[in-house]
Amino acid sequence: MAAQIAIPAGGTFLDTIKKSFTDVPVNAEKDNAIATTDFLEAAESLTTLFDVLGSVAFTPVKSDMLGNVKKIRDRQLAAPGESETLQELVINELKTKKHTATEGLVWLVRGLEFTCIALSQNIANVSEELSASFRNAYGSTLKPHHSFMVKPIFSAAMSACPYRKDFYVKLGDDQDKVTAELRVWLAALEKQVAILKGFLDRKEAKW
């Protein structure tokens, strides 16, 4: 059974999360270095959205993302001085000839991009149901990298999406406020995903 999220009176879902992507430090002077601790907390916070979606079909999606967060955090805890930013963490891990956390970041970024594209598309297309938005996002992000064993599990989650009219009211009573806050949150996430995708495409981030 999915956990229930208690929205404060007059508030939105984003008031319930521990860390927003809007609060993750990105250092433009250091090649857009992204703070590891803050980013991982924001990613963990995002996964509570799958609880709002309300179906156990999303449990594997959430578990997959949290598993990748753990891989990155384990490396951070093992070498904190070399892991203050995600980019430092990757480069320093690869120097050890290991890539567990780096691979975890690759998959976490894919999962975050999937969620970001789905919600952004759904907000932009007010007549589109969540299942269509998530299915389209899955096809362009995670699906090309998933095995034939995993694809049906994620496809089941897409089909289990609630109707949009039922979903958005769970995010807050004031729908204009919900939409406005989601747009800001998703814009911050989209920017960080783009930074990390660009970094992970570099030779120095390959194993």
C-alpha positions as YAML, in Angstrom:
chain: A
units: angstrom
residues:
- id: 1
  name: MET
  ca: [0.00, 0.00, 0.00]
- id: 2
  name: ALA
  ca: [1.43, 3.38, -1.00]
- id: 3
  name: ALA
  ca: [2.16, 5.83, 1.78]
- id: 4
  name: GLN
  ca: [-0.20, 8.76, 2.25]
- id: 5
  name: ILE
  ca: [1.27, 12.23, 1.87]
- id: 6
  name: ALA
  ca: [-0.22, 14.84, 4.21]
- id: 7
  name: ILE
  ca: [-0.44, 18.20, 2.41]
- id: 8
  name: PRO
  ca: [-0.54, 21.19, 4.80]
- id: 9
  name: ALA
  ca: [-3.55, 23.50, 4.55]
- id: 10
  name: GLY
  ca: [-3.07, 25.96, 1.71]
- id: 11
  name: GLY
  ca: [0.12, 24.20, 0.71]
- id: 12
  name: THR
  ca: [1.26, 21.81, -2.00]
- id: 13
  name: PHE
  ca: [3.10, 18.52, -2.32]
- id: 14
  name: LEU
  ca: [6.36, 20.47, -2.58]
- id: 15
  name: ASP
  ca: [5.88, 21.71, 1.00]
- id: 16
  name: THR
  ca: [6.15, 18.10, 2.19]
- id: 17
  name: ILE
  ca: [9.50, 17.21, 0.67]
- id: 18
  name: LYS
  ca: [12.84, 17.35, 2.47]
- id: 19
  name: LYS
  ca: [14.81, 18.97, -0.35]
- id: 20
  name: SER
  ca: [13.74, 20.67, -3.59]
- id: 21
  name: PHE
  ca: [15.85, 20.75, -6.73]
- id: 22
  name: THR
  ca: [15.48, 24.53, -6.55]
- id: 23
  name: ASP
  ca: [17.65, 24.39, -3.40]
- id: 24
  name: VAL
  ca: [20.46, 22.26, -4.83]
- id: 25
  name: PRO
  ca: [23.67, 24.32, -5.19]
- id: 26
  name: VAL
  ca: [25.02, 24.44, -8.76]
- id: 27
  name: ASN
  ca: [28.38, 26.21, -9.02]
- id: 28
  name: ALA
  ca: [28.51, 27.93, -12.41]
- id: 29
  name: GLU
  ca: [32.08, 29.06, -11.72]
- id: 30
  name: LYS
  ca: [33.20, 25.43, -11.37]
- id: 31
  name: ASP
  ca: [31.73, 24.00, -14.57]
- id: 32
  name: ASN
  ca: [28.25, 23.68, -13.04]
- id: 33
  name: ALA
  ca: [29.43, 21.44, -10.21]
- id: 34
  name: ILE
  ca: [26.39, 19.98, -8.40]
- id: 35
  name: ALA
  ca: [26.47, 19.43, -4.63]
- id: 36
  name: THR
  ca: [26.25, 15.69, -3.96]
- id: 37
  name: THR
  ca: [24.41, 15.67, -0.61]
- id: 38
  name: ASP
  ca: [21.75, 18.15, -1.68]
- id: 39
  name: PHE
  ca: [21.14, 16.48, -5.04]
- id: 40
  name: LEU
  ca: [20.72, 13.04, -3.50]
- id: 41
  name: GLU
  ca: [18.27, 14.42, -0.92]
- id: 42
  name: ALA
  ca: [16.30, 16.12, -3.70]
- id: 43
  name: ALA
  ca: [16.22, 12.88, -5.70]
- id: 44
  name: GLU
  ca: [14.99, 10.96, -2.65]
- id: 45
  name: SER
  ca: [12.34, 13.63, -2.11]
- id: 46
  name: LEU
  ca: [11.15, 13.26, -5.71]
- id: 47
  name: THR
  ca: [10.50, 9.55, -5.21]
- id: 48
  name: THR
  ca: [7.72, 10.36, -2.72]
- id: 49
  name: LEU
  ca: [5.78, 11.56, -5.76]
- id: 50
  name: PHE
  ca: [5.40, 7.90, -6.73]
- id: 51
  name: ASP
  ca: [3.52, 7.42, -3.45]
- id: 52
  name: VAL
  ca: [1.09, 10.13, -4.55]
- id: 53
  name: LEU
  ca: [0.59, 8.28, -7.83]
- id: 54
  name: GLY
  ca: [-0.82, 5.68, -5.49]
- id: 55
  name: SER
  ca: [-0.21, 2.37, -7.23]
- id: 56
  name: VAL
  ca: [2.02, -0.47, -6.08]
- id: 57
  name: ALA
  ca: [2.97, -0.75, -9.77]
- id: 58
  name: PHE
  ca: [5.25, 2.24, -9.18]
- id: 59
  name: THR
  ca: [7.13, 0.49, -6.36]
- id: 60
  name: PRO
  ca: [9.79, -0.93, -8.73]
- id: 61
  name: VAL
  ca: [10.29, 2.51, -10.27]
- id: 62
  name: LYS
  ca: [10.80, 4.08, -6.85]
- id: 63
  name: SER
  ca: [13.01, 1.23, -5.63]
- id: 64
  name: ASP
  ca: [15.19, 1.50, -8.72]
- id: 65
  name: MET
  ca: [15.81, 5.21, -8.17]
- id: 66
  name: LEU
  ca: [16.48, 4.80, -4.45]
- id: 67
  name: GLY
  ca: [18.87, 1.94, -5.18]
- id: 68
  name: ASN
  ca: [20.88, 4.21, -7.45]
- id: 69
  name: VAL
  ca: [20.88, 6.97, -4.83]
- id: 70
  name: LYS
  ca: [22.35, 4.43, -2.37]
- id: 71
  name: LYS
  ca: [25.15, 3.47, -4.76]
- id: 72
  name: ILE
  ca: [26.18, 7.11, -5.08]
- id: 73
  name: ARG
  ca: [25.86, 7.81, -1.36]
- id: 74
  name: ASP
  ca: [27.90, 4.73, -0.46]
- id: 75
  name: ARG
  ca: [30.78, 6.09, -2.53]
- id: 76
  name: GLN
  ca: [30.32, 9.54, -0.99]
- id: 77
  name: LEU
  ca: [30.51, 8.08, 2.52]
- id: 78
  name: ALA
  ca: [33.57, 6.01, 1.61]
- id: 79
  name: ALA
  ca: [35.46, 9.01, 0.21]
- id: 80
  name: PRO
  ca: [33.75, 12.20, 1.42]
- id: 81
  name: GLY
  ca: [36.67, 14.48, 0.64]
- id: 82
  name: GLU
  ca: [36.59, 13.38, -3.00]
- id: 83
  name: SER
  ca: [32.82, 13.51, -3.40]
- id: 84
  name: GLU
  ca: [31.57, 16.98, -2.50]
- id: 85
  name: THR
  ca: [30.14, 17.39, -5.99]
- id: 86
  name: LEU
  ca: [28.73, 14.69, -8.25]
- id: 87
  name: GLN
  ca: [31.32, 15.45, -10.90]
- id: 88
  name: GLU
  ca: [34.20, 15.07, -8.40]
- id: 89
  name: LEU
  ca: [32.68, 11.85, -7.11]
- id: 90
  name: VAL
  ca: [32.57, 10.32, -10.59]
- id: 91
  name: ILE
  ca: [36.08, 11.36, -11.64]
- id: 92
  name: ASN
  ca: [37.61, 10.19, -8.36]
- id: 93
  name: GLU
  ca: [35.74, 6.88, -8.33]
- id: 94
  name: LEU
  ca: [36.84, 6.09, -11.88]
- id: 95
  name: LYS
  ca: [40.47, 6.66, -10.83]
- id: 96
  name: THR
  ca: [40.06, 3.61, -8.57]
- id: 97
  name: LYS
  ca: [39.01, 1.49, -11.59]
- id: 98
  name: LYS
  ca: [35.54, 1.09, -10.12]
- id: 99
  name: HIS
  ca: [32.29, 2.51, -11.49]
- id: 100
  name: THR
  ca: [29.46, 1.40, -9.19]
- id: 101
  name: ALA
  ca: [28.45, 4.93, -8.16]
- id: 102
  name: THR
  ca: [29.08, 6.35, -11.62]
- id: 103
  name: GLU
  ca: [26.80, 3.76, -13.19]
- id: 104
  name: GLY
  ca: [24.28, 4.48, -10.44]
- id: 105
  name: LEU
  ca: [24.35, 8.16, -11.40]
- id: 106
  name: VAL
  ca: [23.82, 7.32, -15.07]
- id: 107
  name: TRP
  ca: [20.68, 5.37, -14.18]
- id: 108
  name: LEU
  ca: [19.48, 7.90, -11.62]
- id: 109
  name: VAL
  ca: [19.73, 10.69, -14.20]
- id: 110
  name: ARG
  ca: [17.72, 8.58, -16.65]
- id: 111
  name: GLY
  ca: [15.04, 7.99, -14.02]
- id: 112
  name: LEU
  ca: [14.89, 11.66, -13.08]
- id: 113
  name: GLU
  ca: [14.71, 12.69, -16.74]
- id: 114
  name: PHE
  ca: [11.86, 10.21, -17.26]
- id: 115
  name: THR
  ca: [9.88, 11.74, -14.40]
- id: 116
  name: CYS
  ca: [10.70, 15.30, -15.42]
- id: 117
  name: ILE
  ca: [9.66, 14.84, -19.06]
- id: 118
  name: ALA
  ca: [6.46, 13.03, -18.10]
- id: 119
  name: LEU
  ca: [5.27, 15.69, -15.66]
- id: 120
  name: SER
  ca: [6.39, 18.62, -17.82]
- id: 121
  name: GLN
  ca: [4.55, 17.17, -20.82]
- id: 122
  name: ASN
  ca: [1.45, 16.52, -18.74]
- id: 123
  name: ILE
  ca: [1.36, 20.05, -17.34]
- id: 124
  name: ALA
  ca: [1.83, 21.49, -20.84]
- id: 125
  name: ASN
  ca: [-0.93, 19.34, -22.35]
- id: 126
  name: VAL
  ca: [-3.95, 19.84, -20.13]
- id: 127
  name: SER
  ca: [-6.07, 17.27, -21.99]
- id: 128
  name: GLU
  ca: [-3.47, 14.50, -21.83]
- id: 129
  name: GLU
  ca: [-3.75, 11.74, -19.26]
- id: 130
  name: LEU
  ca: [-0.78, 10.85, -17.05]
- id: 131
  name: SER
  ca: [-0.48, 7.37, -18.54]
- id: 132
  name: ALA
  ca: [0.17, 8.85, -22.01]
- id: 133
  name: SER
  ca: [2.71, 11.35, -20.69]
- id: 134
  name: PHE
  ca: [4.59, 8.73, -18.67]
- id: 135
  name: ARG
  ca: [4.51, 6.24, -21.56]
- id: 136
  name: ASN
  ca: [5.95, 8.80, -23.98]
- id: 137
  name: ALA
  ca: [8.64, 9.81, -21.48]
- id: 138
  name: TYR
  ca: [9.54, 6.17, -20.83]
- id: 139
  name: GLY
  ca: [10.01, 5.55, -24.54]
- id: 140
  name: SER
  ca: [12.50, 8.39, -24.87]
- id: 141
  name: THR
  ca: [14.48, 7.88, -21.65]
- id: 142
  name: LEU
  ca: [14.58, 4.52, -19.86]
- id: 143
  name: LYS
  ca: [13.05, 2.07, -22.35]
- id: 144
  name: PRO
  ca: [15.98, 2.02, -24.83]
- id: 145
  name: HIS
  ca: [18.28, 0.95, -21.97]
- id: 146
  name: HIS
  ca: [15.98, -1.61, -20.30]
- id: 147
  name: SER
  ca: [16.12, -5.35, -20.90]
- id: 148
  name: PHE
  ca: [13.08, -7.27, -22.15]
- id: 149
  name: MET
  ca: [12.66, -8.53, -18.57]
- id: 150
  name: VAL
  ca: [12.41, -5.04, -17.08]
- id: 151
  name: LYS
  ca: [10.29, -3.33, -19.75]
- id: 152
  name: PRO
  ca: [6.99, -5.05, -18.76]
- id: 153
  name: ILE
  ca: [7.47, -4.02, -15.11]
- id: 154
  name: PHE
  ca: [7.80, -0.36, -16.03]
- id: 155
  name: SER
  ca: [5.05, -0.60, -18.66]
- id: 156
  name: ALA
  ca: [2.70, -1.86, -15.95]
- id: 157
  name: ALA
  ca: [3.43, 1.28, -13.93]
- id: 158
  name: MET
  ca: [2.58, 3.48, -16.91]
- id: 159
  name: SER
  ca: [-0.79, 1.76, -17.26]
- id: 160
  name: ALA
  ca: [-1.48, 2.14, -13.53]
- id: 161
  name: CYS
  ca: [-1.29, 5.95, -13.53]
- id: 162
  name: PRO
  ca: [-4.32, 7.66, -11.96]
- id: 163
  name: TYR
  ca: [-6.51, 10.01, -13.96]
- id: 164
  name: ARG
  ca: [-5.06, 13.52, -14.02]
- id: 165
  name: LYS
  ca: [-8.16, 14.93, -12.30]
- id: 166
  name: ASP
  ca: [-7.52, 12.60, -9.37]
- id: 167
  name: PHE
  ca: [-3.74, 13.10, -9.30]
- id: 168
  name: TYR
  ca: [-3.38, 16.87, -9.22]
- id: 169
  name: VAL
  ca: [-5.88, 17.39, -6.40]
- id: 170
  name: LYS
  ca: [-3.63, 15.16, -4.27]
- id: 171
  name: LEU
  ca: [-0.84, 17.69, -4.76]
- id: 172
  name: GLY
  ca: [-2.77, 20.59, -3.22]
- id: 173
  name: ASP
  ca: [-6.13, 22.38, -3.16]
- id: 174
  name: ASP
  ca: [-5.04, 25.46, -5.11]
- id: 175
  name: GLN
  ca: [-4.44, 24.04, -8.59]
- id: 176
  name: ASP
  ca: [-2.90, 27.24, -9.97]
- id: 177
  name: LYS
  ca: [-0.39, 27.21, -7.11]
- id: 178
  name: VAL
  ca: [0.32, 23.51, -7.64]
- id: 179
  name: THR
  ca: [1.02, 24.02, -11.34]
- id: 180
  name: ALA
  ca: [3.16, 27.12, -10.78]
- id: 181
  name: GLU
  ca: [5.31, 25.43, -8.12]
- id: 182
  name: LEU
  ca: [5.67, 22.24, -10.15]
- id: 183
  name: ARG
  ca: [6.91, 24.24, -13.14]
- id: 184
  name: VAL
  ca: [9.64, 25.91, -11.08]
- id: 185
  name: TRP
  ca: [10.65, 22.59, -9.49]
- id: 186
  name: LEU
  ca: [10.72, 20.78, -12.82]
- id: 187
  name: ALA
  ca: [12.72, 23.58, -14.46]
- id: 188
  name: ALA
  ca: [15.42, 23.23, -11.78]
- id: 189
  name: LEU
  ca: [15.42, 19.45, -12.21]
- id: 190
  name: GLU
  ca: [15.58, 19.74, -16.00]
- id: 191
  name: LYS
  ca: [18.61, 22.05, -15.76]
- id: 192
  name: GLN
  ca: [20.47, 19.68, -13.43]
- id: 193
  name: VAL
  ca: [19.65, 16.65, -15.57]
- id: 194
  name: ALA
  ca: [21.00, 18.46, -18.64]
- id: 195
  name: ILE
  ca: [24.22, 19.37, -16.80]
- id: 196
  name: LEU
  ca: [24.74, 15.79, -15.65]
- id: 197
  name: LYS
  ca: [23.92, 14.25, -19.03]
- id: 198
  name: GLY
  ca: [26.48, 16.53, -20.65]
- id: 199
  name: PHE
  ca: [29.08, 15.63, -18.04]
- id: 200
  name: LEU
  ca: [28.41, 11.88, -18.25]
- id: 201
  name: ASP
  ca: [28.85, 12.02, -22.02]
- id: 202
  name: ARG
  ca: [32.42, 13.25, -21.60]
- id: 203
  name: LYS
  ca: [35.39, 10.94, -21.97]
- id: 204
  name: GLU
  ca: [36.47, 11.60, -18.38]
- id: 205
  name: ALA
  ca: [33.18, 10.14, -17.10]
- id: 206
  name: LYS
  ca: [33.41, 6.88, -19.08]
- id: 207
  name: TRP
  ca: [34.62, 3.55, -17.81]
...
